[in-house]
Amino acid sequence: MVRLGATALVIGVDPFFLSRRDQIAALAIRYAMPAIFYLREFAAAGALMSYGPSLTDAYRQVGIYAGRILKGEKPADLPVVQPSKFELVINLKTAKALGLDVPWFLQQRADEVIE
């Protein structure tokens, strides 16, 4: 990607990328490429930032759904549930390593700022 002139990296939802988050984040830093991902685990691994559904909230919703089924509701009668909570995580250590300034207003909107 660097040889092709890419200046940033955006990774979508894919289990393959999730299983290699540490390696991808390290390569992005090594090649000074700002990277944005879909789960907070990527930002925690060293990516610049992430924005996507909260896994904690998704697991909570799964528990509620399972509880409804265990109480006798038919799965076919239950509505489709989509993520309702999204989180923005910014890694300021990575921003500093990349020589980037993250605007204060964006830091204030973040659900988590890693310093």
XYZ file of N, CA, C and O in Angstrom:
460
model
N 0.821 -1.195 0.000
C 0.000 0.000 0.000
C 0.861 1.255 0.000
O 0.507 2.217 -0.651
N 1.947 1.201 0.740
C 2.839 2.358 0.774
C 3.416 2.614 -0.617
O 3.473 3.747 -1.073
N 3.831 1.546 -1.289
C 4.378 1.698 -2.641
C 3.347 2.242 -3.623
O 3.709 2.902 -4.589
N 2.074 1.973 -3.366
C 1.010 2.467 -4.242
C 0.585 3.892 -3.899
O -0.257 4.463 -4.577
N 1.142 4.444 -2.828
C 0.869 5.832 -2.461
C -0.294 6.034 -1.505
O -0.776 7.152 -1.353
N -0.745 4.977 -0.835
C -1.831 5.130 0.138
C -1.349 6.005 1.295
O -0.209 5.903 1.739
N -2.224 6.875 1.775
C -1.860 7.768 2.875
C -2.629 7.479 4.155
O -2.361 8.081 5.183
N -3.604 6.583 4.077
C -4.385 6.200 5.257
C -4.999 4.825 5.012
O -5.052 4.350 3.885
N -5.483 4.224 6.088
C -6.032 2.884 6.023
C -7.358 2.850 6.768
O -7.446 3.310 7.903
N -8.393 2.320 6.120
C -9.692 2.116 6.755
C -10.030 0.637 6.601
O -10.070 0.128 5.485
N -10.247 -0.034 7.717
C -10.547 -1.462 7.703
C -11.984 -1.671 8.143
O -12.398 -1.178 9.190
N -12.742 -2.415 7.347
C -14.132 -2.729 7.668
C -14.243 -4.000 8.485
O -13.253 -4.590 8.914
N -15.467 -4.426 8.675
C -15.760 -5.593 9.501
C -15.300 -6.871 8.808
O -15.722 -7.168 7.699
N -14.414 -7.608 9.482
C -13.936 -8.880 8.958
C -13.193 -9.620 10.064
O -12.255 -9.075 10.643
N -13.591 -10.850 10.376
C -12.906 -11.613 11.430
C -11.417 -11.828 11.155
O -10.617 -11.890 12.085
N -11.041 -11.915 9.896
C -9.637 -12.086 9.535
C -8.811 -10.929 10.085
O -7.757 -11.129 10.675
N -9.286 -9.707 9.875
C -8.556 -8.532 10.352
C -8.569 -8.456 11.876
O -7.584 -8.047 12.487
N -9.683 -8.821 12.494
C -9.760 -8.784 13.958
C -8.719 -9.710 14.575
O -8.052 -9.343 15.546
N -8.525 -10.878 13.992
C -7.558 -11.826 14.550
C -6.117 -11.367 14.355
O -5.211 -11.874 15.005
N -5.897 -10.395 13.493
C -4.547 -9.897 13.227
C -4.398 -8.407 13.576
O -3.571 -7.709 13.019
N -5.214 -7.962 14.520
C -5.248 -6.529 14.847
C -3.902 -5.994 15.325
O -3.512 -4.895 14.963
N -3.181 -6.762 16.155
C -1.890 -6.288 16.658
C -0.894 -6.113 15.512
O -0.181 -5.102 15.446
N -0.859 -7.060 14.612
C 0.064 -7.003 13.480
C -0.288 -5.845 12.546
O 0.599 -5.096 12.115
N -1.558 -5.670 12.257
C -1.983 -4.593 11.349
C -1.702 -3.226 11.965
O -1.200 -2.323 11.301
N -2.004 -3.078 13.253
C -1.745 -1.804 13.935
C -0.246 -1.504 13.954
O 0.169 -0.363 13.711
N 0.577 -2.510 14.206
C 2.033 -2.310 14.235
C 2.558 -1.909 12.860
O 3.419 -1.022 12.745
N 2.051 -2.531 11.818
C 2.479 -2.176 10.461
C 2.036 -0.765 10.088
O 2.779 -0.034 9.427
N 0.848 -0.383 10.499
C 0.370 0.969 10.214
C 1.269 2.013 10.875
O 1.616 3.025 10.267
N 1.673 1.756 12.110
C 2.574 2.683 12.802
C 3.953 2.662 12.132
O 4.554 3.709 11.903
N 4.443 1.479 11.819
C 5.762 1.345 11.189
C 5.867 2.149 9.897
O 6.878 2.784 9.618
N 4.798 2.142 9.108
C 4.791 2.862 7.839
C 4.115 4.227 7.932
O 3.785 4.836 6.917
N 3.924 4.711 9.155
C 3.357 6.038 9.420
C 2.053 6.261 8.660
O 1.836 7.282 8.024
N 1.172 5.270 8.760
C -0.101 5.339 8.064
C -1.243 5.396 9.086
O -1.462 4.436 9.824
N -1.958 6.511 9.148
C -3.107 6.574 10.051
C -4.114 5.486 9.685
O -4.440 5.305 8.519
N -4.602 4.758 10.693
C -5.518 3.644 10.450
C -6.766 3.776 11.322
O -6.671 4.041 12.518
N -7.908 3.592 10.692
C -9.195 3.650 11.381
C -9.875 2.294 11.211
O -9.955 1.767 10.103
N -10.370 1.760 12.321
C -10.975 0.434 12.332
C -12.373 0.493 12.922
O -12.823 1.537 13.365
N -13.030 -0.651 12.983
C -14.429 -0.716 13.397
C -14.660 -1.137 14.845
O -15.782 -1.071 15.320
N -13.627 -1.553 15.553
C -13.788 -1.964 16.948
C -12.719 -1.337 17.827
O -11.582 -1.143 17.392
N -13.064 -1.068 19.068
C -12.145 -0.430 20.010
C -10.882 -1.258 20.232
O -9.838 -0.745 20.567
N -10.963 -2.569 20.043
C -9.804 -3.436 20.250
C -8.643 -3.060 19.334
O -7.483 -3.236 19.681
N -8.943 -2.519 18.170
C -7.890 -2.086 17.250
C -7.173 -0.854 17.803
O -5.951 -0.773 17.767
N -7.927 0.110 18.300
C -7.310 1.303 18.877
C -6.500 0.925 20.110
O -5.419 1.461 20.342
N -6.998 -0.008 20.891
C -6.256 -0.476 22.062
C -4.965 -1.181 21.653
O -3.981 -1.150 22.381
N -4.969 -1.779 20.460
C -3.775 -2.478 19.956
C -2.771 -1.523 19.323
O -1.670 -1.926 18.985
N -3.167 -0.248 19.145
C -2.231 0.736 18.614
C -2.675 1.466 17.366
O -1.944 2.316 16.868
N -3.859 1.165 16.846
C -4.358 1.913 15.691
C -4.710 3.333 16.113
O -4.911 3.600 17.299
N -4.801 4.235 15.169
C -5.093 5.632 15.482
C -6.464 5.799 16.121
O -6.601 6.482 17.137
N -7.484 5.189 15.532
C -8.817 5.317 16.110
C -9.728 4.218 15.621
O -9.415 3.493 14.678
N -10.874 4.127 16.291
C -11.894 3.186 15.866
C -13.258 3.818 16.069
O -13.444 4.656 16.954
N -14.180 3.412 15.220
C -15.568 3.834 15.372
C -16.446 2.680 14.914
O -16.337 2.223 13.775
N -17.268 2.189 15.806
C -18.138 1.080 15.459
C -18.984 0.661 16.637
O -18.982 1.308 17.689
N -19.714 -0.427 16.458
C -20.605 -0.883 17.524
C -19.836 -1.336 18.757
O -18.724 -1.844 18.662
N -20.458 -1.135 19.893
C -19.879 -1.572 21.165
C -20.111 -3.064 21.328
O -21.254 -3.526 21.343
N -19.029 -3.843 21.456
C -19.175 -5.281 21.672
C -19.837 -5.571 23.019
O -20.633 -6.501 23.136
N -19.534 -4.772 24.016
C -20.143 -4.962 25.330
C -21.650 -4.836 25.235
O -22.395 -5.660 25.771
N -22.119 -3.826 24.538
C -23.558 -3.636 24.364
C -24.164 -4.752 23.516
O -25.268 -5.218 23.794
N -23.440 -5.193 22.494
C -23.936 -6.287 21.651
C -24.093 -7.565 22.470
O -25.098 -8.279 22.326
N -23.126 -7.858 23.343
C -23.233 -9.048 24.185
C -24.411 -8.925 25.147
O -25.091 -9.909 25.442
N -24.649 -7.724 25.643
C -25.803 -7.501 26.520
C -27.088 -7.798 25.762
O -27.988 -8.464 26.269
N -27.178 -7.317 24.516
C -28.371 -7.561 23.709
C -28.550 -9.059 23.436
O -29.679 -9.560 23.437
N -27.465 -9.770 23.208
C -27.539 -11.217 22.992
C -28.090 -11.901 24.241
O -28.926 -12.808 24.147
N -27.651 -11.470 25.402
C -28.151 -12.041 26.653
C -29.644 -11.825 26.824
O -30.379 -12.734 27.244
N -30.102 -10.630 26.498
C -31.538 -10.331 26.585
C -32.315 -11.212 25.613
O -33.355 -11.777 25.947
N -31.796 -11.325 24.415
C -32.432 -12.153 23.387
C -32.514 -13.610 23.845
O -33.560 -14.248 23.748
N -31.402 -14.135 24.352
C -31.372 -15.520 24.831
C -32.351 -15.703 25.987
O -33.050 -16.729 26.060
N -32.421 -14.725 26.869
C -33.362 -14.789 27.982
C -34.804 -14.871 27.517
O -35.613 -15.634 28.068
N -35.128 -14.112 26.487
C -36.497 -14.142 25.948
C -36.818 -15.523 25.360
O -37.919 -16.040 25.532
N -35.847 -16.120 24.696
C -36.049 -17.453 24.109
C -36.200 -18.493 25.216
O -37.075 -19.361 25.157
N -35.354 -18.391 26.251
C -35.434 -19.344 27.362
C -36.747 -19.221 28.130
O -37.192 -20.186 28.759
N -37.367 -18.059 28.084
C -38.665 -17.870 28.748
C -39.830 -18.323 27.879
O -40.975 -18.183 28.266
N -39.513 -18.841 26.677
C -40.566 -19.431 25.866
C -40.936 -18.710 24.583
O -41.766 -19.201 23.819
N -40.360 -17.551 24.323
C -40.685 -16.862 23.078
C -40.053 -17.605 21.901
O -38.963 -18.171 22.014
N -40.745 -17.598 20.797
C -40.232 -18.260 19.601
C -39.226 -17.342 18.905
O -39.534 -16.171 18.664
N -38.057 -17.859 18.570
C -37.058 -17.031 17.883
C -37.593 -16.369 16.611
O -37.251 -15.226 16.317
N -38.439 -17.061 15.878
C -38.983 -16.505 14.641
C -39.875 -15.290 14.892
O -40.077 -14.464 13.998
N -40.413 -15.176 16.115
C -41.296 -14.059 16.443
C -40.544 -12.840 16.972
O -41.130 -11.774 17.127
N -39.269 -13.011 17.274
C -38.478 -11.903 17.826
C -38.000 -10.981 16.710
O -37.676 -11.438 15.608
N -37.939 -9.691 16.976
C -37.476 -8.750 15.951
C -35.969 -8.858 15.725
O -35.225 -9.323 16.591
N -35.543 -8.426 14.569
C -34.115 -8.339 14.280
C -33.565 -7.166 15.084
O -34.151 -6.081 15.099
N -32.464 -7.395 15.766
C -31.870 -6.351 16.603
C -30.577 -5.883 15.948
O -29.743 -6.695 15.554
N -30.445 -4.580 15.831
C -29.224 -3.991 15.292
C -28.486 -3.258 16.402
O -29.086 -2.908 17.420
N -27.200 -3.012 16.211
C -26.459 -2.281 17.239
C -27.116 -0.936 17.546
O -27.601 -0.256 16.637
N -27.148 -0.606 18.809
C -27.752 0.668 19.199
C -26.735 1.608 19.847
O -27.004 2.793 20.000
N -25.579 1.080 20.216
C -24.548 1.913 20.829
C -23.265 1.793 20.006
O -22.783 0.702 19.753
N -22.766 2.929 19.605
C -21.515 2.989 18.851
C -20.510 3.775 19.673
O -20.884 4.656 20.436
N -19.236 3.432 19.504
C -18.222 4.125 20.296
C -17.049 4.571 19.428
O -16.651 3.871 18.504
N -16.559 5.742 19.769
C -15.389 6.325 19.118
C -14.240 6.246 20.110
O -14.357 6.727 21.241
N -13.137 5.622 19.689
C -11.949 5.498 20.542
C -10.776 6.102 19.786
O -10.562 5.790 18.611
N -10.041 6.985 20.440
C -8.893 7.653 19.831
C -7.643 7.313 20.630
O -7.633 7.404 21.849
N -6.591 6.922 19.913
C -5.328 6.582 20.550
C -4.361 7.755 20.347
O -3.791 7.931 19.272
N -4.208 8.570 21.391
C -3.339 9.752 21.292
C -1.861 9.389 21.234
O -1.064 10.134 20.653
N -1.483 8.249 21.808
C -0.082 7.806 21.710
C 0.277 7.557 20.247
O 1.341 7.959 19.783
N -0.618 6.927 19.527
C -0.382 6.661 18.109
C -0.400 7.959 17.320
O 0.430 8.156 16.423
N -1.319 8.846 17.643
C -1.377 10.134 16.945
C -0.059 10.882 17.104
O 0.475 11.432 16.139
N 0.478 10.870 18.307
C 1.759 11.534 18.562
C 2.876 10.873 17.763
O 3.706 11.549 17.155
N 2.887 9.529 17.738
C 3.922 8.801 16.987
C 3.837 9.100 15.495
O 4.845 9.095 14.795
N 2.625 9.376 14.995
C 2.430 9.690 13.581
C 2.604 11.180 13.277
O 2.525 11.592 12.124
N 2.795 11.978 14.334
C 2.946 13.419 14.146
C 1.634 14.119 13.840
O 1.610 15.156 13.183
N 0.536 13.569 14.349
C -0.786 14.133 14.093
C -1.335 14.800 15.342
O -1.126 14.328 16.460
N -2.052 15.881 15.141
C -2.771 16.535 16.227
C -4.244 16.202 16.081
O -4.846 16.489 15.044
N -4.817 15.598 17.109
C -6.242 15.284 17.095
C -6.969 16.482 17.685
O -6.688 16.880 18.822
N -7.877 17.095 16.940
C -8.575 18.278 17.441
C -9.271 18.010 18.778
O -9.802 16.919 19.011
N -9.251 19.034 19.627
C -9.825 18.906 20.963
C -11.304 18.539 20.904
O -11.779 17.720 21.671
N -12.055 19.127 19.968
C -13.487 18.833 19.887
C -13.726 17.357 19.573
O -14.706 16.766 20.037
N -12.837 16.736 18.817
C -12.971 15.315 18.502
C -12.636 14.466 19.732
O -13.312 13.478 20.017
N -11.644 14.882 20.479
C -11.296 14.170 21.712
C -12.452 14.222 22.709
O -12.727 13.252 23.409
N -13.133 15.358 22.769
C -14.260 15.504 23.686
C -15.433 14.612 23.291
O -16.180 14.156 24.137
N -15.611 14.357 22.015
C -16.714 13.520 21.531
C -16.407 12.034 21.673
O -17.314 11.210 21.585
N -15.150 11.694 21.865
C -14.756 10.291 21.950
C -15.300 9.631 23.216
O -15.404 10.261 24.264
N -15.634 8.368 23.095
C -16.063 7.595 24.251
C -14.873 7.186 25.106
O -15.005 6.973 26.304
N -13.712 7.080 24.462
C -12.484 6.720 25.170
C -11.312 7.355 24.449
O -11.245 7.350 23.216
N -10.379 7.888 25.218
C -9.146 8.448 24.677
C -7.992 7.714 25.351
O -7.877 7.720 26.581
N -7.167 7.067 24.543
C -6.020 6.332 25.062
C -4.812 7.266 25.025
O -4.456 7.776 23.966
N -4.223 7.493 26.198
C -3.097 8.441 26.274
C -1.798 7.724 26.566
O -1.701 6.767 27.193
